[in-house]
Every structure is written in structure tokens, then in C-alpha cells.
mmCIF file of C-alpha atoms in Angstrom:
data_model
loop_
_atom_site.group_PDB
_atom_site.id
_atom_site.type_symbol
_atom_site.label_atom_id
_atom_site.label_comp_id
_atom_site.label_asym_id
_atom_site.label_seq_id
_atom_site.Cartn_x
_atom_site.Cartn_y
_atom_site.Cartn_z
ATOM 1 C CA MET A 1 45.184 -28.385 -48.438
ATOM 2 C CA TRP A 2 42.819 -29.567 -46.023
ATOM 3 C CA PRO A 3 43.299 -26.540 -42.941
ATOM 4 C CA SER A 4 44.059 -28.892 -40.125
ATOM 5 C CA LEU A 5 42.550 -29.865 -37.257
ATOM 6 C CA SER A 6 43.955 -28.094 -34.275
ATOM 7 C CA GLY A 7 43.012 -24.553 -36.249
ATOM 8 C CA SER A 8 39.379 -24.902 -37.391
ATOM 9 C CA PRO A 9 37.642 -22.015 -35.531
ATOM 10 C CA SER A 10 34.554 -25.305 -34.795
ATOM 11 C CA SER A 11 36.627 -27.344 -33.539
ATOM 12 C CA SER A 12 38.247 -25.266 -30.360
ATOM 13 C CA PRO A 13 37.071 -25.517 -27.179
ATOM 14 C CA ALA A 14 35.460 -23.330 -25.577
ATOM 15 C CA PRO A 15 36.105 -21.076 -23.223
ATOM 16 C CA LEU A 16 35.317 -21.850 -19.015
ATOM 17 C CA SER A 17 34.128 -19.018 -18.336
ATOM 18 C CA ALA A 18 31.350 -19.060 -21.961
ATOM 19 C CA VAL A 19 30.043 -22.463 -20.551
ATOM 20 C CA LYS A 20 29.401 -21.827 -17.442
ATOM 21 C CA GLU A 21 27.742 -18.631 -18.874
ATOM 22 C CA ASP A 22 25.591 -21.065 -20.808
ATOM 23 C CA LEU A 23 24.584 -23.257 -17.922
ATOM 24 C CA LYS A 24 23.070 -19.795 -15.627
ATOM 25 C CA LYS A 25 21.284 -19.608 -18.871
ATOM 26 C CA ASP A 26 19.805 -22.772 -18.922
ATOM 27 C CA SER A 27 19.235 -22.941 -15.287
ATOM 28 C CA VAL A 28 17.406 -21.086 -12.727
ATOM 29 C CA TYR A 29 19.445 -20.370 -9.890
ATOM 30 C CA ILE A 30 19.322 -17.535 -6.363
ATOM 31 C CA ARG A 31 21.469 -15.825 -5.271
ATOM 32 C CA GLU A 32 21.498 -12.144 -3.164
ATOM 33 C CA PHE A 33 19.360 -8.451 -4.471
ATOM 34 C CA HIS A 34 22.112 -6.434 -6.355
ATOM 35 C CA PRO A 35 20.714 -2.691 -5.586
ATOM 36 C CA SER A 36 21.007 -2.334 -9.973
ATOM 37 C CA GLU A 37 18.302 -4.333 -9.971
ATOM 38 C CA GLN A 38 15.720 -2.881 -7.463
ATOM 39 C CA GLU A 39 13.072 -1.559 -10.213
ATOM 40 C CA VAL A 40 12.767 -5.281 -11.980
ATOM 41 C CA VAL A 41 12.165 -6.545 -8.169
ATOM 42 C CA ARG A 42 9.911 -3.879 -7.900
ATOM 43 C CA ARG A 43 7.641 -4.577 -11.032
ATOM 44 C CA ILE A 44 7.503 -8.519 -10.094
ATOM 45 C CA PHE A 45 6.411 -7.498 -6.908
ATOM 46 C CA TYR A 46 4.377 -4.960 -7.970
ATOM 47 C CA GLU A 47 2.525 -7.370 -10.609
ATOM 48 C CA GLY A 48 2.238 -10.092 -7.669
ATOM 49 C CA ILE A 49 0.606 -8.024 -5.645
ATOM 50 C CA MET A 50 -1.809 -7.103 -8.801
ATOM 51 C CA GLU A 51 -3.111 -10.227 -9.192
ATOM 52 C CA ARG A 52 -4.877 -10.680 -5.969
ATOM 53 C CA ILE A 53 -7.367 -7.881 -7.076
ATOM 54 C CA PRO A 54 -9.401 -10.711 -8.886
ATOM 55 C CA ASN A 55 -8.490 -13.225 -7.078
ATOM 56 C CA THR A 56 -9.914 -11.762 -3.740
ATOM 57 C CA ALA A 57 -12.699 -10.061 -5.173
ATOM 58 C CA PHE A 58 -13.884 -12.912 -7.008
ATOM 59 C CA ARG A 59 -11.982 -16.426 -5.513
ATOM 60 C CA GLY A 60 -12.417 -14.995 -2.059
ATOM 61 C CA LEU A 61 -16.085 -15.335 -2.716
ATOM 62 C CA LYS A 62 -15.749 -18.923 -2.098
ATOM 63 C CA GLN A 63 -14.063 -18.363 1.358
ATOM 64 C CA GLN A 64 -16.679 -16.550 2.181
ATOM 65 C CA PRO A 65 -20.725 -18.027 2.901
ATOM 66 C CA LEU A 66 -21.774 -15.715 5.133
ATOM 67 C CA THR A 67 -21.562 -13.681 2.214
ATOM 68 C CA GLN A 68 -22.691 -15.801 -0.095
ATOM 69 C CA LEU A 69 -25.922 -15.911 1.839
ATOM 70 C CA LEU A 70 -26.485 -12.106 2.705
ATOM 71 C CA TYR A 71 -25.618 -11.691 -1.034
ATOM 72 C CA GLY A 72 -28.459 -14.160 -1.679
ATOM 73 C CA LEU A 73 -30.725 -12.966 1.027
ATOM 74 C CA LEU A 74 -30.130 -9.430 -0.948
ATOM 75 C CA ALA A 75 -31.151 -10.725 -3.689
ATOM 76 C CA VAL A 76 -34.494 -12.145 -2.486
ATOM 77 C CA MET A 77 -35.085 -8.980 -1.512
ATOM 78 C CA CYS A 78 -35.181 -7.174 -4.769
ATOM 79 C CA PHE A 79 -36.998 -9.612 -6.467
ATOM 80 C CA VAL A 80 -39.472 -9.343 -3.890
ATOM 81 C CA VAL A 81 -39.532 -5.019 -3.665
ATOM 82 C CA THR A 82 -38.876 -4.585 -7.513
ATOM 83 C CA LYS A 83 -40.509 -7.582 -9.005
ATOM 84 C CA SER A 84 -37.981 -7.618 -11.961
ATOM 85 C CA PHE A 85 -36.707 -10.060 -13.066
ATOM 86 C CA LEU A 86 -34.440 -8.144 -14.924
ATOM 87 C CA LEU A 87 -33.092 -6.340 -12.046
ATOM 88 C CA THR A 88 -32.559 -9.909 -9.972
ATOM 89 C CA CYS A 89 -31.094 -11.464 -12.630
ATOM 90 C CA CYS A 90 -28.373 -7.805 -12.746
ATOM 91 C CA LEU A 91 -28.193 -7.576 -8.925
ATOM 92 C CA PRO A 92 -24.951 -10.236 -9.164
ATOM 93 C CA ILE A 93 -23.530 -8.114 -12.028
ATOM 94 C CA LEU A 94 -23.648 -4.621 -9.544
ATOM 95 C CA LEU A 95 -22.481 -7.045 -6.182
ATOM 96 C CA MET A 96 -19.141 -8.082 -8.104
ATOM 97 C CA GLY A 97 -18.609 -5.049 -8.998
ATOM 98 C CA MET A 98 -18.182 -3.127 -5.973
ATOM 99 C CA ARG A 99 -16.033 -6.033 -5.193
ATOM 100 C CA TYR A 100 -13.945 -5.367 -7.664
ATOM 101 C CA TYR A 101 -13.717 -1.855 -6.995
ATOM 102 C CA PHE A 102 -13.464 -2.559 -3.228
ATOM 103 C CA SER A 103 -10.999 -4.777 -3.469
ATOM 104 C CA ARG A 104 -8.978 -2.961 -5.952
ATOM 105 C CA LYS A 105 -9.598 0.078 -3.421
ATOM 106 C CA VAL A 106 -8.264 -1.578 -1.244
ATOM 107 C CA ILE A 107 -5.043 -3.852 -1.894
ATOM 108 C CA LEU A 108 -3.646 -0.578 -4.305
ATOM 109 C CA HIS A 109 -3.057 1.318 -1.163
ATOM 110 C CA TYR A 110 -1.597 -1.384 0.550
ATOM 111 C CA LEU A 111 0.521 -1.873 -2.337
ATOM 112 C CA ASP A 112 1.186 2.050 -1.831
ATOM 113 C CA CYS A 113 2.220 1.217 1.523
ATOM 114 C CA ALA A 114 4.731 -1.549 0.824
ATOM 115 C CA LEU A 115 6.718 0.619 -2.301
ATOM 116 C CA HIS A 116 7.006 3.702 -0.134
ATOM 117 C CA THR A 117 8.442 0.725 2.415
ATOM 118 C CA ASP A 118 10.533 -1.883 2.587
ATOM 119 C CA MET A 119 9.972 -2.238 -1.328
ATOM 120 C CA SER A 120 11.603 1.729 -1.747
ATOM 121 C CA ASP A 121 15.227 0.426 -0.482
ATOM 122 C CA ILE A 122 15.633 -3.108 -0.706
ATOM 123 C CA GLU A 123 19.011 -2.780 -0.009
ATOM 124 C CA GLN A 124 18.726 -0.205 2.692
ATOM 125 C CA TYR A 125 15.650 -2.655 4.319
ATOM 126 C CA TYR A 126 16.951 -6.171 3.741
ATOM 127 C CA MET A 127 20.351 -6.472 3.039
ATOM 128 C CA LYS A 128 22.395 -4.279 5.373
ATOM 129 C CA PRO A 129 20.606 -5.670 8.907
ATOM 130 C CA PRO A 130 21.923 -8.547 10.174
ATOM 131 C CA GLY A 131 19.469 -11.683 9.711
ATOM 132 C CA SER A 132 17.849 -10.833 7.117
ATOM 133 C CA CYS A 133 18.615 -10.622 3.353
ATOM 134 C CA PHE A 134 16.179 -10.932 0.133
ATOM 135 C CA TRP A 135 17.193 -13.362 -2.779
ATOM 136 C CA VAL A 136 16.787 -12.555 -6.462
ATOM 137 C CA ALA A 137 16.140 -16.031 -9.201
ATOM 138 C CA VAL A 138 17.609 -15.501 -12.308
ATOM 139 C CA LEU A 139 16.707 -17.585 -16.033
ATOM 140 C CA ASP A 140 18.065 -17.029 -19.161
ATOM 141 C CA GLY A 141 19.835 -14.154 -17.934
ATOM 142 C CA ASN A 142 16.569 -12.200 -15.872
ATOM 143 C CA VAL A 143 15.183 -11.815 -12.529
ATOM 144 C CA VAL A 144 11.852 -13.504 -12.198
ATOM 145 C CA GLY A 145 11.747 -13.980 -9.039
ATOM 146 C CA ILE A 146 11.947 -12.567 -5.838
ATOM 147 C CA VAL A 147 12.049 -13.986 -2.052
ATOM 148 C CA ALA A 148 13.274 -12.190 1.471
ATOM 149 C CA ALA A 149 14.029 -13.174 4.780
ATOM 150 C CA ARG A 150 13.498 -11.086 7.908
ATOM 151 C CA GLY A 151 14.486 -12.061 11.513
ATOM 152 C CA ASN A 152 13.207 -11.293 14.269
ATOM 153 C CA GLU A 153 16.147 -11.933 17.492
ATOM 154 C CA GLU A 154 13.191 -11.719 20.693
ATOM 155 C CA ASP A 155 12.421 -15.267 19.558
ATOM 156 C CA ASN A 156 14.594 -16.517 17.368
ATOM 157 C CA THR A 157 12.808 -16.398 14.423
ATOM 158 C CA VAL A 158 12.791 -15.684 10.678
ATOM 159 C CA GLU A 159 10.193 -14.205 8.225
ATOM 160 C CA LEU A 160 9.644 -15.224 5.095
ATOM 161 C CA ARG A 161 8.466 -12.392 3.457
ATOM 162 C CA ARG A 162 7.550 -10.792 -0.526
ATOM 163 C CA MET A 163 7.535 -14.179 -2.440
ATOM 164 C CA SER A 164 6.701 -13.958 -5.783
ATOM 165 C CA VAL A 165 7.462 -14.951 -9.879
ATOM 166 C CA ASP A 166 6.600 -12.865 -12.619
ATOM 167 C CA SER A 167 3.784 -15.020 -14.190
ATOM 168 C CA ASN A 168 5.727 -15.778 -17.096
ATOM 169 C CA TYR A 169 8.165 -17.688 -15.622
ATOM 170 C CA ARG A 170 5.411 -20.125 -13.643
ATOM 171 C CA GLY A 171 5.633 -23.558 -12.752
ATOM 172 C CA LYS A 172 9.279 -23.649 -13.326
ATOM 173 C CA GLY A 173 10.723 -24.341 -9.582
ATOM 174 C CA ILE A 174 10.861 -21.701 -8.839
ATOM 175 C CA ALA A 175 9.162 -20.271 -5.928
ATOM 176 C CA LYS A 176 10.042 -23.757 -4.287
ATOM 177 C CA ALA A 177 13.724 -22.474 -5.028
ATOM 178 C CA LEU A 178 13.449 -19.508 -3.809
ATOM 179 C CA GLY A 179 11.303 -21.131 0.050
ATOM 180 C CA ARG A 180 14.867 -23.460 -0.078
ATOM 181 C CA LYS A 181 16.636 -20.739 -0.204
ATOM 182 C CA VAL A 182 14.799 -18.606 2.974
ATOM 183 C CA LEU A 183 14.915 -22.178 4.729
ATOM 184 C CA GLU A 184 18.903 -22.856 4.170
ATOM 185 C CA PHE A 185 19.197 -19.307 5.700
ATOM 186 C CA ALA A 186 17.387 -19.504 8.505
ATOM 187 C CA VAL A 187 19.366 -22.867 9.521
ATOM 188 C CA LEU A 188 23.274 -21.926 8.725
ATOM 189 C CA ASN A 189 21.851 -18.910 10.772
ATOM 190 C CA ASN A 190 20.742 -20.642 13.790
ATOM 191 C CA TYR A 191 16.988 -20.133 13.526
ATOM 192 C CA SER A 192 14.629 -22.232 15.652
ATOM 193 C CA SER A 193 11.928 -21.635 12.838
ATOM 194 C CA VAL A 194 10.158 -20.041 9.982
ATOM 195 C CA VAL A 195 7.380 -17.853 10.061
ATOM 196 C CA LEU A 196 5.284 -16.828 6.891
ATOM 197 C CA GLY A 197 1.541 -15.031 6.558
ATOM 198 C CA THR A 198 -0.074 -15.476 3.580
ATOM 199 C CA THR A 199 -3.540 -13.923 1.866
ATOM 200 C CA ALA A 200 -3.210 -15.679 -1.110
ATOM 201 C CA VAL A 201 -6.566 -17.006 -2.331
ATOM 202 C CA LYS A 202 -5.243 -19.579 -5.350
ATOM 203 C CA MET A 203 -4.970 -23.212 -3.178
ATOM 204 C CA ALA A 204 -1.369 -23.879 -5.775
ATOM 205 C CA ALA A 205 0.495 -21.014 -3.388
ATOM 206 C CA HIS A 206 -0.881 -22.971 0.248
ATOM 207 C CA LYS A 207 0.650 -26.525 -1.351
ATOM 208 C CA LEU A 208 3.600 -24.694 -2.179
ATOM 209 C CA TYR A 209 4.221 -23.966 1.714
ATOM 210 C CA GLU A 210 3.523 -27.254 2.700
ATOM 211 C CA SER A 211 5.525 -28.989 0.061
ATOM 212 C CA LEU A 212 8.358 -27.048 1.453
ATOM 213 C CA GLY A 213 7.344 -28.110 4.867
ATOM 214 C CA PHE A 214 5.408 -25.334 6.482
ATOM 215 C CA LYS A 215 2.138 -26.084 8.987
ATOM 216 C CA HIS A 216 -1.084 -24.009 8.658
ATOM 217 C CA VAL A 217 -1.155 -22.582 12.704
ATOM 218 C CA GLY A 218 -4.015 -20.311 12.289
ATOM 219 C CA VAL A 219 -6.266 -17.996 10.107
ATOM 220 C CA VAL A 220 -7.100 -14.825 10.363
ATOM 221 C CA GLU A 221 -10.762 -13.912 9.224
ATOM 222 C CA HIS A 222 -11.868 -10.611 8.404
ATOM 223 C CA TYR A 223 -7.768 -10.029 8.188
ATOM 224 C CA ALA A 224 -7.358 -5.782 7.677
ATOM 225 C CA LEU A 225 -5.058 -4.839 5.392
ATOM 226 C CA PRO A 226 -3.111 -1.129 6.199
ATOM 227 C CA GLY A 227 -5.190 1.843 4.624
ATOM 228 C CA MET A 228 -9.140 0.069 5.341
ATOM 229 C CA THR A 229 -12.201 2.247 6.252
ATOM 230 C CA HIS A 230 -13.787 -0.789 7.493
ATOM 231 C CA SER A 231 -17.059 1.213 7.012
ATOM 232 C CA LEU A 232 -20.297 -0.698 6.273
ATOM 233 C CA LEU A 233 -20.351 -0.943 2.309
ATOM 234 C CA GLU A 234 -15.753 -2.094 2.874
ATOM 235 C CA ARG A 235 -17.044 -4.594 5.248
ATOM 236 C CA MET A 236 -19.732 -6.398 2.784
ATOM 237 C CA PHE A 237 -17.168 -6.461 -0.465
ATOM 238 C CA PHE A 238 -13.956 -7.051 0.434
ATOM 239 C CA GLN A 239 -12.538 -9.659 2.998
ATOM 240 C CA LEU A 240 -9.409 -11.319 3.662
ATOM 241 C CA ARG A 241 -8.491 -14.741 5.209
ATOM 242 C CA TYR A 242 -4.544 -14.484 6.456
ATOM 243 C CA HIS A 243 -3.408 -17.394 7.278
ATOM 244 C CA ARG A 244 -0.050 -18.112 9.476
ATOM 245 C CA TYR A 245 2.514 -21.217 8.576
ATOM 246 C CA ARG A 246 5.472 -22.279 11.117
ATOM 247 C CA LEU A 247 8.069 -24.714 10.193
ATOM 248 C CA GLN A 248 9.924 -25.341 13.094
ATOM 249 C CA LEU A 249 13.656 -26.391 12.540
ATOM 250 C CA ARG A 250 14.713 -27.653 16.232
ATOM 251 C CA GLU A 251 13.398 -26.648 19.842
ATOM 252 C CA GLU A 252 14.803 -24.333 21.782
#
């Protein structure tokens, strides 16, 4: 009268393929890019770069003491000339607005250049050339992070590029897993070192690189991005610091 245990649907073992699929959904795994993922990859890259507009405009000012001094002198001059507390108090708002305007202008131009060069055809630029590759991080069946590697045979280095993680999935170790994939790729392909450059303002990005073993090897003040005009106003309201990192894998 009772149904047999062997015939009970609830007791039948799950197929191995289904178990593997569940495991994939519960953990992050890194795999090579597929052309069908071009648009979602470009979206993650786009959103990551757009975050740098307010970061560069506002947080970046903390790293520019001379600019802070200049803005302070402008405030003093404003008060001396106008004798108005109201106008002097409004000046910082105007200055921050100008910083945001120029940050947006320059970074959007950089973004447009990137989306029309390597990020326009990832398969052609990263997957086909020897010594280069592009990976995606997958979580819950969704692409949530990206990173690229591009080899340089002249000095036997590989450059870590285009790392970005969807803002909804940060804090899960995805960026570190992506970075390790590039290091693994470099070792397997006998590169002597991995290099990267970043204009990131957030300290979290720099701590990530250091946790992967990278050493800070230099910084370029007033770094120029494609499309910059170097006008007086642009120099006043937009500044970038370009940090260089290097991880030596073996001596040449």
C-alpha cells in the first residue's frame, strides 16, 4: 500500500550533471571569454569606468595638495575682491562642479576610445593573439567580472588589464580570483613578470594588487589620457595619478 522507496521521486538521486550545475551556481569560477558575452562584458567595463568620474573629481582631490592650495587661494581672493561671505561660500560648490564636468568629459572620451578599440572585439584583440587572453567570472550563472592579459614578447612580461567586477557582486573575492587567473596564465606561459597600471583612486584597488604580490614601482603625476586638451582649465580641474605595479615571477 505504501509506495516503494525506489519508486519515490523525492528519493531518486540527482543526476551528476545537475549536481555540477548547482555547484557552479553556488561558487565563483573563472573561464575564458565567449563571443556571446561581448555585450555583458562591455557593460561591466562601462559601469566600472563610469564610477571613476566622481571618484576622480572628488576623492582624487585628496591626493592633490597643490590643487587644494590653489583652490584655497582662489577662495581668499574671492573674499578680498567681493567682500561677500555668500559668494566665497559658494565658490567651493562651483569648483567641485567644474571638477566633475572635466572628469566626466575626459573619462567619457577615454571610455569611447576603449569601446572602439580592444573592447569592441575582444575575440580578435585578446583571444586570437598568442600570449593574450580574456576571462570572465561567473556566479549564479551570471557573468559578474572580467579581466584580460596581454603579453609583450620584447621584455617577456604580461600586462593585467581591464579588471572590473559588477558592483552588485563585490566583496566576494571575485577580483582576487580574476587576478590569480592572470598570474597563473603568466606562469604557464613562462613570462618573467606581470605588470599593470592604474589610475584608481580607491585604496581598495591598491590593496588588492598588493595582496596578490604586486609591488608599487612608480607613479606618474598629471597622467594624460587620450583626448585631453591640456588647456589651463582642464589642468586646473582634472588631475590623474598613474600608479605602476610589477610582480616578478622569475629572474631573466
